[in-house]
Structures are given as structure tokens and as C-alpha cells.
Amino acid sequence: MSSDPHPARVPFLDLEAGYRELRPELDAAVSRVLGSGRYILGEEVEAFEREWADACGTRFAIGVNSGLDALTLALRALGIGTGDEVLVPGHTFIATWLAVTATGAKPVPAEPDPQTGNLDPVSAAERIGPRTKAIVAVHLYGQAMDVAPLRRFNLPIVEDAAQAHLAKVGDRTAGSLGDIAAFSFYPGKNLGAYGDAGAVTTDDAALADEVRRLRNYGSSEKYRHDEQGVNSRLDPIQAGLLRVKLAHLPEWNRRRHALAVRYWNGLMGIPELQLPRVAPGSEPVWHLFVVRHPRRDELAEHLRSRGIETLIHYPEPPHLSGAYANAGIRTGGDLSVTEAWARECLSLPIGPHMSTEQADQVIAAVKSFGDDAKKLHLVA
Ligand SMILES: *Cc1c(COP(=O)(O)O)cnc(C)c1O
């Protein structure tokens, strides 16, 4: 490779590439919905719900307006509310916590596994208390966690599967591992809409009915309201677009996997750089490729100066955020593993339309950071 002083920019994720690839099909889906005369719920939403339930291996899927709503309504369907506690990971996107507080309950954080970033069942055991009524297991970065070790607490398990579309543990798919699961179809997710969208999956008919009522003003029959629901219905245009993209999701996930393998092989053995670890039996879908480095900010700056865009998921754990500063959070112990993730994690570019050359450019740039460090040591 030449030493081009101005290498091409590597975006974190090229969202428009998906539209360029599937434009005729996506445009046709929009036209179909516009011509149907049905603009709230209806056949298009029901068709997507069936297809998404089939993809996840669950009996039911209920389309809602966002991942946050999916989580909130899943918790409400379980009867979680004021006075309850819900065990959550300390290391997650804040939506996991916001869903708990939206029900009136309090999040109680437990530590992540230092290798995978997913909830550590040992820490969970230490922090579950008499008021704990449910556990939210987040499948972080696209790696589904095995919820079996959480079953001994005899609490309902809610999956936050917002980053784990079609990720597997053994022969089971994310969304079918717990009692009820929440998905986000935010545009940047592995299955992304062209606006906000989300879904709840479950095998439990009563929970499915309850989520269906809650998303539609607490109503199962027009103008009869049995409870205080919300308006969180999946938009049929988004449903039509998601159906088009769902057909391509397995192939796009395979592409992410190939890039992850390339990163792994290219970045192995660099001192101080921790590569993502996969738990035995887990098949991640590589929503993100997150490395750790003790000099994370310098590494990010080094990559930026070479045209490579990175992000941090997430720089501020919810318990240290302004949102929860005065919320009386019971941590039941320190959160040093959580805080170390926030300090050291860095997400490298990855996506179904990223080229092998772009991945190689990232690998070369990360490696040259190591070289700079060696030079510094020589000078010192
Ligand atoms: C994206 C995401 C959410 C929230 O989804 P929205 O559709 O943006 O509301 C929740 N949890 C996790 C882990 C996420 O990554």
C-alpha cells in the first residue's frame, strides 16, 4: 500500500449505503403503504410483526414506536411500577435505565463482565434485594448473553435486544431468551428503520396482549380504555421499510462478522489493546466492534487524524450522569468495572457496507498508534 498522506475518510457507519443498495424495493414499499389508505397499524404492521416474531423464534412480536418504548411497555406489562426495583447493567445505553424510571420503579445497577461487557451474574446476585422485581439483560454490542445463570433468582427476565438483531446463544435467538424482549429499529441498528421504530417479542400471550393494549391508549376495543396506555404504535411506512431490510439482515450480519474476524486477525497481539471477547456458545451480530485501551482518548485522536471516525459507547455510565445524580440510586457496591469500561472503550467503524480496504486502513492506523508509543518509549 502507498503511504498516501490524505487517506480516504472512513466513516463510522454509512447509513445511506443501505438505501442506495435497496432503493427500488424501499421506494416501492413506501408507495404501497401510501396507496393502501391505512396509515395506523393495519396489515403492513401485522405482516412485519409476524415476520419479526418468526425471525426471533417467538410466538408474538408487537411493533411500537421506539426501543425505549419497547422496554418501558415490556416492564409495564410485567406489572413493574412505583416501589419496585429492577436490576440493570451499570454499563449500558441510558435508555435501559430510563425505561425503568418511566414505570416509576428504580434501577439497581450491577457490574458488567470485564471481558464481554454484558451483565455479570455474580454481581447481579450481590445486588438483588427484596424489592427487586425483574432483571434487564442487555445484549451489549451485538453479543447475546446467556440468561440461564440469571434464572436461579426466579425473577422475570427482560432482554434489551436493541443491539442484537438475530444474535444467538446456542440455537436460540435474541428476543426469545428471556420472558419478554425489547428491540430498537433506530436507523443505525443492525435492522434499522428510516425514523424511530421498535418492537417487543414474547412467547407469553397475556404479556403480548397487554403490550398491544398499552401501545394503543390502553384500549383493546375502540373508545374503551381499561388502563392508562400510551400512543406508541409502529408506523406502517416504517413497517414496510423494515420488511424490505429484514430480508437482507442475515447477509448484512454475515458481512459484519467477516469484518470483525478481519479486525481480530489484524489487531491481535497489540500490547494494551483489548479486543472484544465472545462468550462460549454466543454468536454475536457485531452491532459494534468495541476495543479497550488505557489511553483510549489518544488512540481515538490518532485515528481521527488519519480520517477514521470512532465513537464511544458509552463515555458516561448512567449512575454518573446528571439524569441520575439525585435519583437516590441504590448501587449496593462500587461500580469500578462499569467505570473502567466507560474510560477505556472505543468503537471502531463497522457496518454491512464497509469495505475490506477500509477495515485494513483502520487496522493499519491502530497498529501505527502502537508504533508511536514505541517511539515515545525510545525517546524517554
Ligand atoms: C438503541 C438502544 C435503546 C433505545 O432504542 P431507541 O429506539 O433509540 O429508543 C435501548 N437500549 C440499547 C442498549 C440501545 O442500544
mmCIF file of C-alpha atoms and ligand atoms in Angstrom:
data_model
loop_
_atom_site.group_PDB
_atom_site.id
_atom_site.type_symbol
_atom_site.label_atom_id
_atom_site.label_comp_id
_atom_site.label_asym_id
_atom_site.label_seq_id
_atom_site.Cartn_x
_atom_site.Cartn_y
_atom_site.Cartn_z
ATOM 1 C CA MET A 1 0.000 0.000 0.000
ATOM 2 C CA SER A 2 1.228 3.523 -0.781
ATOM 3 C CA SER A 3 1.740 5.989 2.030
ATOM 4 C CA ASP A 4 -0.941 8.417 0.902
ATOM 5 C CA PRO A 5 -0.756 11.457 3.205
ATOM 6 C CA HIS A 6 -4.504 12.024 2.732
ATOM 7 C CA PRO A 7 -6.123 8.622 3.016
ATOM 8 C CA ALA A 8 -9.850 8.331 2.286
ATOM 9 C CA ARG A 9 -12.104 9.048 5.218
ATOM 10 C CA VAL A 10 -13.564 6.004 6.963
ATOM 11 C CA PRO A 11 -16.990 6.946 8.327
ATOM 12 C CA PHE A 12 -18.183 5.221 11.479
ATOM 13 C CA LEU A 13 -21.225 3.919 9.593
ATOM 14 C CA ASP A 14 -22.525 4.704 6.104
ATOM 15 C CA LEU A 15 -26.296 4.827 6.667
ATOM 16 C CA GLU A 16 -27.182 5.937 3.158
ATOM 17 C CA ALA A 17 -25.446 2.932 1.589
ATOM 18 C CA GLY A 18 -28.358 0.703 2.623
ATOM 19 C CA TYR A 19 -30.788 2.965 0.825
ATOM 20 C CA ARG A 20 -28.590 3.084 -2.293
ATOM 21 C CA GLU A 21 -28.475 -0.727 -2.360
ATOM 22 C CA LEU A 22 -32.208 -1.308 -1.893
ATOM 23 C CA ARG A 23 -33.727 1.876 -3.303
ATOM 24 C CA PRO A 24 -36.275 0.378 -5.756
ATOM 25 C CA GLU A 25 -37.638 -2.042 -3.135
ATOM 26 C CA LEU A 26 -37.737 0.613 -0.395
ATOM 27 C CA ASP A 27 -39.449 3.167 -2.628
ATOM 28 C CA ALA A 28 -41.992 0.533 -3.665
ATOM 29 C CA ALA A 29 -42.761 -0.259 -0.013
ATOM 30 C CA VAL A 30 -43.452 3.412 0.759
ATOM 31 C CA SER A 31 -45.734 3.691 -2.295
ATOM 32 C CA ARG A 32 -47.569 0.529 -1.312
ATOM 33 C CA VAL A 33 -48.369 1.901 2.167
ATOM 34 C CA LEU A 34 -49.302 5.340 0.843
ATOM 35 C CA GLY A 35 -51.676 3.717 -1.653
ATOM 36 C CA SER A 36 -53.218 1.382 0.937
ATOM 37 C CA GLY A 37 -55.306 4.038 2.697
ATOM 38 C CA ARG A 38 -54.282 2.507 6.060
ATOM 39 C CA TYR A 39 -51.884 4.751 7.959
ATOM 40 C CA ILE A 40 -52.114 3.489 11.558
ATOM 41 C CA LEU A 41 -51.403 -0.200 12.371
ATOM 42 C CA GLY A 42 -53.168 -2.461 9.844
ATOM 43 C CA GLU A 43 -51.850 -5.181 7.533
ATOM 44 C CA GLU A 44 -48.360 -3.818 6.938
ATOM 45 C CA VAL A 45 -47.622 -3.653 10.671
ATOM 46 C CA GLU A 46 -49.170 -7.090 11.255
ATOM 47 C CA ALA A 47 -47.093 -8.578 8.427
ATOM 48 C CA PHE A 48 -43.882 -7.174 9.882
ATOM 49 C CA GLU A 49 -44.855 -8.373 13.364
ATOM 50 C CA ARG A 50 -45.330 -11.926 12.043
ATOM 51 C CA GLU A 51 -42.039 -11.832 10.129
ATOM 52 C CA TRP A 52 -40.107 -10.416 13.090
ATOM 53 C CA ALA A 53 -41.582 -12.980 15.520
ATOM 54 C CA ASP A 54 -40.603 -15.759 13.064
ATOM 55 C CA ALA A 55 -37.075 -14.354 12.743
ATOM 56 C CA CYS A 56 -36.671 -14.298 16.544
ATOM 57 C CA GLY A 57 -38.366 -17.644 17.107
ATOM 58 C CA THR A 58 -41.101 -16.220 19.326
ATOM 59 C CA ARG A 59 -44.883 -16.554 19.160
ATOM 60 C CA PHE A 60 -45.505 -12.804 19.238
ATOM 61 C CA ALA A 61 -43.969 -9.518 18.149
ATOM 62 C CA ILE A 62 -45.654 -6.176 18.804
ATOM 63 C CA GLY A 63 -44.487 -3.125 16.842
ATOM 64 C CA VAL A 64 -44.014 0.066 18.841
ATOM 65 C CA ASN A 65 -42.559 3.498 18.299
ATOM 66 C CA SER A 66 -39.015 3.050 19.665
ATOM 67 C CA GLY A 67 -36.662 0.819 21.601
ATOM 68 C CA LEU A 68 -37.208 2.900 24.727
ATOM 69 C CA ASP A 69 -40.975 2.412 24.450
ATOM 70 C CA ALA A 70 -40.491 -1.315 23.808
ATOM 71 C CA LEU A 71 -38.528 -1.612 27.072
ATOM 72 C CA THR A 72 -40.929 0.572 29.048
ATOM 73 C CA LEU A 73 -44.023 -1.275 27.843
ATOM 74 C CA ALA A 74 -42.381 -4.676 28.430
ATOM 75 C CA LEU A 75 -41.693 -3.659 32.050
ATOM 76 C CA ARG A 76 -45.201 -2.241 32.481
ATOM 77 C CA ALA A 77 -46.727 -5.426 31.058
ATOM 78 C CA LEU A 78 -44.861 -7.338 33.795
ATOM 79 C CA GLY A 79 -46.541 -5.088 36.356
ATOM 80 C CA ILE A 80 -43.380 -3.192 37.318
ATOM 81 C CA GLY A 81 -44.096 0.198 38.888
ATOM 82 C CA THR A 82 -43.573 2.563 41.805
ATOM 83 C CA GLY A 83 -41.886 0.987 44.824
ATOM 84 C CA ASP A 84 -40.219 -1.742 42.741
ATOM 85 C CA GLU A 85 -36.561 -2.150 41.848
ATOM 86 C CA VAL A 86 -35.241 -3.537 38.589
ATOM 87 C CA LEU A 87 -31.729 -4.919 38.280
ATOM 88 C CA VAL A 88 -29.929 -3.362 35.290
ATOM 89 C CA PRO A 89 -26.358 -3.361 33.982
ATOM 90 C CA GLY A 90 -24.256 -0.385 35.070
ATOM 91 C CA HIS A 91 -22.624 -0.408 31.631
ATOM 92 C CA THR A 92 -25.349 0.222 29.036
ATOM 93 C CA PHE A 93 -27.080 2.884 26.992
ATOM 94 C CA ILE A 94 -29.105 5.107 29.325
ATOM 95 C CA ALA A 95 -32.398 4.016 27.699
ATOM 96 C CA THR A 96 -32.183 0.772 29.705
ATOM 97 C CA TRP A 97 -32.403 2.853 32.901
ATOM 98 C CA LEU A 98 -34.884 5.413 31.555
ATOM 99 C CA ALA A 99 -37.369 2.635 30.786
ATOM 100 C CA VAL A 100 -37.221 1.526 34.432
ATOM 101 C CA THR A 101 -37.714 5.032 35.800
ATOM 102 C CA ALA A 102 -40.534 5.657 33.288
ATOM 103 C CA THR A 103 -42.532 2.935 35.065
ATOM 104 C CA GLY A 104 -41.939 4.578 38.469
ATOM 105 C CA ALA A 105 -39.501 1.847 39.564
ATOM 106 C CA LYS A 106 -35.822 2.315 40.458
ATOM 107 C CA PRO A 107 -32.883 0.854 38.547
ATOM 108 C CA VAL A 108 -30.309 -1.016 40.641
ATOM 109 C CA PRO A 109 -27.056 -1.367 38.708
ATOM 110 C CA ALA A 110 -24.774 -4.402 38.713
ATOM 111 C CA GLU A 111 -21.312 -4.737 37.199
ATOM 112 C CA PRO A 112 -20.544 -5.979 33.682
ATOM 113 C CA ASP A 113 -18.261 -8.855 32.816
ATOM 114 C CA PRO A 114 -14.814 -7.300 32.171
ATOM 115 C CA GLN A 115 -14.391 -9.439 29.020
ATOM 116 C CA THR A 116 -17.743 -9.130 27.212
ATOM 117 C CA GLY A 117 -19.311 -6.036 28.788
ATOM 118 C CA ASN A 118 -22.536 -7.980 29.451
ATOM 119 C CA LEU A 119 -24.147 -8.227 32.904
ATOM 120 C CA ASP A 120 -22.102 -10.265 35.392
ATOM 121 C CA PRO A 121 -24.453 -12.750 37.134
ATOM 122 C CA VAL A 122 -22.181 -12.820 40.213
ATOM 123 C CA SER A 123 -22.500 -9.072 40.680
ATOM 124 C CA ALA A 124 -26.254 -9.364 39.987
ATOM 125 C CA ALA A 125 -26.579 -11.895 42.828
ATOM 126 C CA GLU A 126 -24.908 -9.445 45.232
ATOM 127 C CA ARG A 127 -27.226 -6.555 44.356
ATOM 128 C CA ILE A 128 -30.642 -8.135 44.036
ATOM 129 C CA GLY A 129 -32.750 -7.142 47.049
ATOM 130 C CA PRO A 130 -36.222 -7.831 48.442
ATOM 131 C CA ARG A 131 -37.814 -5.165 46.232
ATOM 132 C CA THR A 132 -36.169 -6.368 43.006
ATOM 133 C CA LYS A 133 -38.978 -7.433 40.667
ATOM 134 C CA ALA A 134 -37.205 -8.023 37.334
ATOM 135 C CA ILE A 135 -33.810 -8.155 35.626
ATOM 136 C CA VAL A 136 -32.973 -6.383 32.371
ATOM 137 C CA ALA A 137 -30.314 -8.330 30.473
ATOM 138 C CA VAL A 138 -28.757 -6.133 27.782
ATOM 139 C CA HIS A 139 -27.168 -7.913 24.816
ATOM 140 C CA LEU A 140 -24.483 -5.279 24.502
ATOM 141 C CA TYR A 141 -22.601 -4.518 21.276
ATOM 142 C CA GLY A 142 -24.490 -7.308 19.466
ATOM 143 C CA GLN A 143 -23.451 -10.182 21.713
ATOM 144 C CA ALA A 144 -26.422 -12.000 23.223
ATOM 145 C CA MET A 145 -25.805 -13.007 26.816
ATOM 146 C CA ASP A 146 -26.767 -16.384 28.155
ATOM 147 C CA VAL A 147 -29.579 -15.638 30.606
ATOM 148 C CA ALA A 148 -29.585 -19.183 32.081
ATOM 149 C CA PRO A 149 -27.386 -18.171 35.075
ATOM 150 C CA LEU A 150 -29.969 -15.452 35.902
ATOM 151 C CA ARG A 151 -32.853 -17.949 36.147
ATOM 152 C CA ARG A 152 -31.962 -19.006 39.688
ATOM 153 C CA PHE A 153 -33.135 -15.617 41.011
ATOM 154 C CA ASN A 154 -36.710 -16.508 39.988
ATOM 155 C CA LEU A 155 -37.332 -13.051 38.563
ATOM 156 C CA PRO A 156 -38.787 -12.169 35.162
ATOM 157 C CA ILE A 157 -36.019 -11.518 32.620
ATOM 158 C CA VAL A 158 -36.440 -8.676 30.148
ATOM 159 C CA GLU A 159 -33.987 -8.675 27.255
ATOM 160 C CA ASP A 160 -32.770 -5.342 25.971
ATOM 161 C CA ALA A 161 -32.020 -6.695 22.491
ATOM 162 C CA ALA A 162 -31.734 -3.250 20.861
ATOM 163 C CA GLN A 163 -28.221 -4.080 19.598
ATOM 164 C CA ALA A 164 -28.646 -7.789 18.950
ATOM 165 C CA HIS A 165 -30.925 -8.464 15.953
ATOM 166 C CA LEU A 166 -30.576 -12.210 15.204
ATOM 167 C CA ALA A 167 -27.694 -12.731 17.636
ATOM 168 C CA LYS A 168 -27.709 -16.237 19.100
ATOM 169 C CA VAL A 169 -26.856 -18.193 22.215
ATOM 170 C CA GLY A 170 -26.683 -21.851 21.266
ATOM 171 C CA ASP A 171 -29.618 -22.423 18.929
ATOM 172 C CA ARG A 172 -31.780 -19.661 20.429
ATOM 173 C CA THR A 173 -32.123 -16.183 19.031
ATOM 174 C CA ALA A 174 -32.045 -12.923 20.993
ATOM 175 C CA GLY A 175 -35.610 -11.913 21.753
ATOM 176 C CA SER A 176 -36.529 -15.487 22.685
ATOM 177 C CA LEU A 177 -34.089 -15.955 25.593
ATOM 178 C CA GLY A 178 -35.939 -14.155 28.394
ATOM 179 C CA ASP A 179 -39.615 -13.729 29.284
ATOM 180 C CA ILE A 180 -40.085 -10.661 27.124
ATOM 181 C CA ALA A 181 -37.691 -8.651 24.942
ATOM 182 C CA ALA A 182 -37.322 -5.162 23.536
ATOM 183 C CA PHE A 183 -35.871 -4.257 20.133
ATOM 184 C CA SER A 184 -34.991 -0.894 18.672
ATOM 185 C CA PHE A 185 -35.007 -0.234 14.935
ATOM 186 C CA TYR A 186 -33.263 3.126 15.286
ATOM 187 C CA PRO A 187 -31.625 3.775 11.879
ATOM 188 C CA GLY A 188 -28.098 2.825 12.998
ATOM 189 C CA LYS A 189 -29.077 -0.557 14.483
ATOM 190 C CA ASN A 190 -28.384 -3.785 12.548
ATOM 191 C CA LEU A 191 -32.034 -3.709 11.457
ATOM 192 C CA GLY A 192 -32.773 -0.011 11.169
ATOM 193 C CA ALA A 193 -35.856 1.881 10.045
ATOM 194 C CA TYR A 194 -35.898 5.341 8.402
ATOM 195 C CA GLY A 195 -37.048 7.007 11.603
ATOM 196 C CA ASP A 196 -37.886 5.715 15.063
ATOM 197 C CA ALA A 197 -39.300 2.225 15.488
ATOM 198 C CA GLY A 198 -39.179 -0.683 17.931
ATOM 199 C CA ALA A 199 -40.788 -3.987 18.872
ATOM 200 C CA VAL A 200 -41.484 -6.265 21.816
ATOM 201 C CA THR A 201 -41.203 -10.039 21.437
ATOM 202 C CA THR A 202 -42.510 -12.734 23.769
ATOM 203 C CA ASP A 203 -43.966 -16.244 23.851
ATOM 204 C CA ASP A 204 -46.462 -15.241 26.524
ATOM 205 C CA ALA A 205 -49.910 -14.471 25.074
ATOM 206 C CA ALA A 206 -51.039 -12.463 28.120
ATOM 207 C CA LEU A 207 -47.917 -10.251 28.046
ATOM 208 C CA ALA A 208 -48.315 -9.769 24.287
ATOM 209 C CA ASP A 209 -51.955 -8.695 24.713
ATOM 210 C CA GLU A 210 -51.015 -6.294 27.467
ATOM 211 C CA VAL A 211 -48.264 -4.644 25.352
ATOM 212 C CA ARG A 212 -50.703 -4.416 22.421
ATOM 213 C CA ARG A 213 -53.217 -2.602 24.642
ATOM 214 C CA LEU A 214 -50.634 -0.325 26.272
ATOM 215 C CA ARG A 215 -49.187 0.853 22.936
ATOM 216 C CA ASN A 216 -52.689 1.850 21.786
ATOM 217 C CA TYR A 217 -54.080 4.062 24.585
ATOM 218 C CA GLY A 218 -54.727 1.090 26.874
ATOM 219 C CA SER A 219 -57.502 0.036 24.575
ATOM 220 C CA SER A 220 -58.451 -3.316 23.077
ATOM 221 C CA GLU A 221 -61.729 -2.045 21.699
ATOM 222 C CA LYS A 222 -62.100 1.423 20.206
ATOM 223 C CA TYR A 223 -63.028 4.054 22.823
ATOM 224 C CA ARG A 224 -62.921 1.537 25.719
ATOM 225 C CA HIS A 225 -59.926 2.233 27.950
ATOM 226 C CA ASP A 226 -59.145 -0.312 30.632
ATOM 227 C CA GLU A 227 -55.862 1.293 31.683
ATOM 228 C CA GLN A 228 -53.641 4.319 31.119
ATOM 229 C CA GLY A 229 -51.815 3.386 27.955
ATOM 230 C CA VAL A 230 -49.726 5.482 25.580
ATOM 231 C CA ASN A 231 -49.587 6.132 21.855
ATOM 232 C CA SER A 232 -46.644 4.040 20.708
ATOM 233 C CA ARG A 233 -47.722 2.310 17.525
ATOM 234 C CA LEU A 234 -45.248 1.185 14.872
ATOM 235 C CA ASP A 235 -45.756 3.357 11.786
ATOM 236 C CA PRO A 236 -46.889 1.257 8.788
ATOM 237 C CA ILE A 237 -44.441 3.051 6.481
ATOM 238 C CA GLN A 238 -41.590 2.025 8.792
ATOM 239 C CA ALA A 239 -43.048 -1.488 8.943
ATOM 240 C CA GLY A 240 -42.977 -1.687 5.136
ATOM 241 C CA LEU A 241 -39.375 -0.452 5.034
ATOM 242 C CA LEU A 242 -38.322 -2.860 7.793
ATOM 243 C CA ARG A 243 -39.818 -5.804 5.868
ATOM 244 C CA VAL A 244 -37.577 -4.971 2.908
ATOM 245 C CA LYS A 245 -34.478 -4.722 5.087
ATOM 246 C CA LEU A 246 -35.284 -7.800 7.156
ATOM 247 C CA ALA A 247 -34.810 -9.939 4.031
ATOM 248 C CA HIS A 248 -31.208 -8.662 3.858
ATOM 249 C CA LEU A 249 -30.407 -8.774 7.579
ATOM 250 C CA PRO A 250 -28.781 -12.256 7.681
ATOM 251 C CA GLU A 251 -26.457 -11.329 4.792
ATOM 252 C CA TRP A 252 -25.643 -7.931 6.338
ATOM 253 C CA ASN A 253 -24.904 -9.588 9.695
ATOM 254 C CA ARG A 254 -22.574 -12.053 7.922
ATOM 255 C CA ARG A 255 -20.711 -9.116 6.400
ATOM 256 C CA ARG A 256 -20.287 -7.557 9.860
ATOM 257 C CA HIS A 257 -18.986 -10.912 11.099
ATOM 258 C CA ALA A 258 -16.408 -11.087 8.281
ATOM 259 C CA LEU A 259 -15.189 -7.579 9.150
ATOM 260 C CA ALA A 260 -14.989 -8.482 12.852
ATOM 261 C CA VAL A 261 -12.863 -11.537 12.019
ATOM 262 C CA ARG A 262 -10.603 -9.362 9.872
ATOM 263 C CA TYR A 263 -10.214 -6.838 12.701
ATOM 264 C CA TRP A 264 -9.495 -9.646 15.141
ATOM 265 C CA ASN A 265 -6.797 -11.204 12.999
ATOM 266 C CA GLY A 266 -5.296 -7.833 12.105
ATOM 267 C CA LEU A 267 -5.246 -6.430 15.638
ATOM 268 C CA MET A 268 -4.301 -9.489 17.680
ATOM 269 C CA GLY A 269 -1.318 -9.191 19.984
ATOM 270 C CA ILE A 270 -1.051 -5.384 20.183
ATOM 271 C CA PRO A 271 0.112 -4.536 23.711
ATOM 272 C CA GLU A 272 -2.538 -2.849 25.897
ATOM 273 C CA LEU A 273 -5.267 -3.255 23.264
ATOM 274 C CA GLN A 274 -8.128 -5.471 24.454
ATOM 275 C CA LEU A 275 -10.165 -6.928 21.612
ATOM 276 C CA PRO A 276 -13.838 -7.898 22.019
ATOM 277 C CA ARG A 277 -14.312 -11.312 23.642
ATOM 278 C CA VAL A 278 -17.071 -13.712 22.775
ATOM 279 C CA ALA A 279 -18.548 -15.973 25.466
ATOM 280 C CA PRO A 280 -18.657 -19.695 24.594
ATOM 281 C CA GLY A 281 -21.835 -20.591 22.675
ATOM 282 C CA SER A 282 -22.614 -16.978 21.785
ATOM 283 C CA GLU A 283 -22.873 -15.839 18.159
ATOM 284 C CA PRO A 284 -22.697 -12.026 18.109
ATOM 285 C CA VAL A 285 -24.001 -9.896 15.244
ATOM 286 C CA TRP A 286 -21.311 -7.225 15.712
ATOM 287 C CA HIS A 287 -23.531 -4.192 16.066
ATOM 288 C CA LEU A 288 -20.350 -2.556 17.343
ATOM 289 C CA PHE A 289 -16.692 -3.598 17.396
ATOM 290 C CA VAL A 290 -15.512 -2.256 20.736
ATOM 291 C CA VAL A 291 -11.881 -2.375 21.816
ATOM 292 C CA ARG A 292 -10.414 -1.178 25.098
ATOM 293 C CA HIS A 293 -7.233 0.782 25.597
ATOM 294 C CA PRO A 294 -5.857 2.523 28.694
ATOM 295 C CA ARG A 295 -5.054 5.565 26.512
ATOM 296 C CA ARG A 296 -8.382 5.467 24.696
ATOM 297 C CA ASP A 297 -8.677 9.218 24.033
ATOM 298 C CA GLU A 298 -5.197 9.361 22.474
ATOM 299 C CA LEU A 299 -5.977 6.350 20.297
ATOM 300 C CA ALA A 300 -9.237 7.984 19.137
ATOM 301 C CA GLU A 301 -7.377 11.194 18.292
ATOM 302 C CA HIS A 302 -4.682 9.233 16.432
ATOM 303 C CA LEU A 303 -7.388 7.546 14.321
ATOM 304 C CA ARG A 304 -9.247 10.820 13.761
ATOM 305 C CA SER A 305 -6.073 12.427 12.416
ATOM 306 C CA ARG A 306 -5.969 9.574 9.877
ATOM 307 C CA GLY A 307 -9.550 10.161 8.740
ATOM 308 C CA ILE A 308 -11.069 7.353 10.802
ATOM 309 C CA GLU A 309 -14.244 8.097 12.710
ATOM 310 C CA THR A 310 -14.762 6.322 16.040
ATOM 311 C CA LEU A 311 -17.414 6.616 18.753
ATOM 312 C CA ILE A 312 -17.576 5.781 22.453
ATOM 313 C CA HIS A 313 -20.357 3.505 23.711
ATOM 314 C CA TYR A 314 -20.629 4.917 26.345
ATOM 315 C CA PRO A 315 -18.426 7.594 27.909
ATOM 316 C CA GLU A 316 -20.672 8.302 30.923
ATOM 317 C CA PRO A 317 -22.300 5.482 32.885
ATOM 318 C CA PRO A 318 -25.920 6.330 33.813
ATOM 319 C CA HIS A 319 -25.162 6.355 37.574
ATOM 320 C CA LEU A 320 -22.646 9.208 36.998
ATOM 321 C CA SER A 321 -24.907 11.135 34.611
ATOM 322 C CA GLY A 322 -26.861 14.247 35.540
ATOM 323 C CA ALA A 323 -30.032 12.281 34.850
ATOM 324 C CA TYR A 324 -29.456 10.052 37.895
ATOM 325 C CA ALA A 325 -27.333 12.355 40.074
ATOM 326 C CA ASN A 326 -30.184 12.979 42.528
ATOM 327 C CA ALA A 327 -32.270 9.898 41.887
ATOM 328 C CA GLY A 328 -31.319 8.020 45.053
ATOM 329 C CA ILE A 329 -29.847 5.061 43.166
ATOM 330 C CA ARG A 330 -29.010 2.075 45.382
ATOM 331 C CA THR A 331 -25.833 0.576 43.951
ATOM 332 C CA GLY A 332 -25.132 -1.924 46.703
ATOM 333 C CA GLY A 333 -21.417 -1.756 45.970
ATOM 334 C CA ASP A 334 -18.970 0.126 43.814
ATOM 335 C CA LEU A 335 -19.150 0.201 40.024
ATOM 336 C CA SER A 336 -15.451 0.204 39.204
ATOM 337 C CA VAL A 337 -15.760 -2.367 36.390
ATOM 338 C CA THR A 338 -18.513 -0.255 34.808
ATOM 339 C CA GLU A 339 -16.417 2.898 35.155
ATOM 340 C CA ALA A 340 -13.351 1.215 33.616
ATOM 341 C CA TRP A 341 -15.414 0.280 30.536
ATOM 342 C CA ALA A 342 -16.582 3.895 30.201
ATOM 343 C CA ARG A 343 -12.974 5.118 30.469
ATOM 344 C CA GLU A 344 -11.369 2.652 28.058
ATOM 345 C CA CYS A 345 -13.897 1.571 25.421
ATOM 346 C CA LEU A 346 -13.662 2.689 21.805
ATOM 347 C CA SER A 347 -15.918 1.624 18.939
ATOM 348 C CA LEU A 348 -14.169 1.138 15.593
ATOM 349 C CA PRO A 349 -16.107 1.622 12.348
ATOM 350 C CA ILE A 350 -18.167 -1.390 11.286
ATOM 351 C CA GLY A 351 -21.205 -1.881 9.079
ATOM 352 C CA PRO A 352 -22.567 -4.029 6.265
ATOM 353 C CA HIS A 353 -21.340 -1.629 3.585
ATOM 354 C CA MET A 354 -17.822 -1.116 4.908
ATOM 355 C CA SER A 355 -15.158 -2.370 2.511
ATOM 356 C CA THR A 356 -12.285 -4.710 3.313
ATOM 357 C CA GLU A 357 -9.909 -1.919 2.281
ATOM 358 C CA GLN A 358 -11.494 0.401 4.826
ATOM 359 C CA ALA A 359 -11.108 -2.240 7.550
ATOM 360 C CA ASP A 360 -7.447 -2.650 6.552
ATOM 361 C CA GLN A 361 -6.991 1.108 6.756
ATOM 362 C CA VAL A 362 -8.358 1.043 10.309
ATOM 363 C CA ILE A 363 -6.095 -1.898 11.229
ATOM 364 C CA ALA A 364 -3.023 -0.118 9.848
ATOM 365 C CA ALA A 365 -3.913 3.062 11.724
ATOM 366 C CA VAL A 366 -4.432 1.262 15.040
ATOM 367 C CA LYS A 367 -1.119 -0.527 14.563
ATOM 368 C CA SER A 368 0.696 2.734 13.854
ATOM 369 C CA PHE A 369 -0.564 4.068 17.220
ATOM 370 C CA GLY A 370 1.454 1.274 18.794
ATOM 371 C CA ASP A 371 4.473 2.400 16.730
ATOM 372 C CA ASP A 372 4.154 5.951 18.032
ATOM 373 C CA ALA A 373 4.052 4.606 21.557
ATOM 374 C CA LYS A 374 7.240 2.571 20.933
ATOM 375 C CA LYS A 375 8.986 5.676 19.601
ATOM 376 C CA LEU A 376 7.920 7.595 22.706
ATOM 377 C CA HIS A 377 9.409 4.893 24.920
ATOM 378 C CA LEU A 378 12.685 5.022 22.919
ATOM 379 C CA VAL A 379 12.858 8.783 23.369
ATOM 380 C CA ALA A 380 12.011 8.608 27.059
HETATM 381 C C1 LIG B 1 -30.670 1.980 20.902
HETATM 382 C C2 LIG B 1 -30.840 1.392 22.237
HETATM 383 C C3 LIG B 1 -32.001 1.579 23.001
HETATM 384 C C4 LIG B 1 -33.066 2.570 22.651
HETATM 385 O O1 LIG B 1 -33.642 2.454 21.412
HETATM 386 P P1 LIG B 1 -34.376 3.723 20.764
HETATM 387 O O2 LIG B 1 -35.062 3.120 19.580
HETATM 388 O O3 LIG B 1 -33.355 4.727 20.410
HETATM 389 O O4 LIG B 1 -35.371 4.240 21.762
HETATM 390 C C5 LIG B 1 -32.121 0.902 24.196
HETATM 391 N N1 LIG B 1 -31.142 0.099 24.652
HETATM 392 C C6 LIG B 1 -29.996 -0.078 23.976
HETATM 393 C C7 LIG B 1 -28.955 -0.994 24.544
HETATM 394 C C8 LIG B 1 -29.791 0.573 22.761
HETATM 395 O O5 LIG B 1 -28.630 0.409 22.103
#
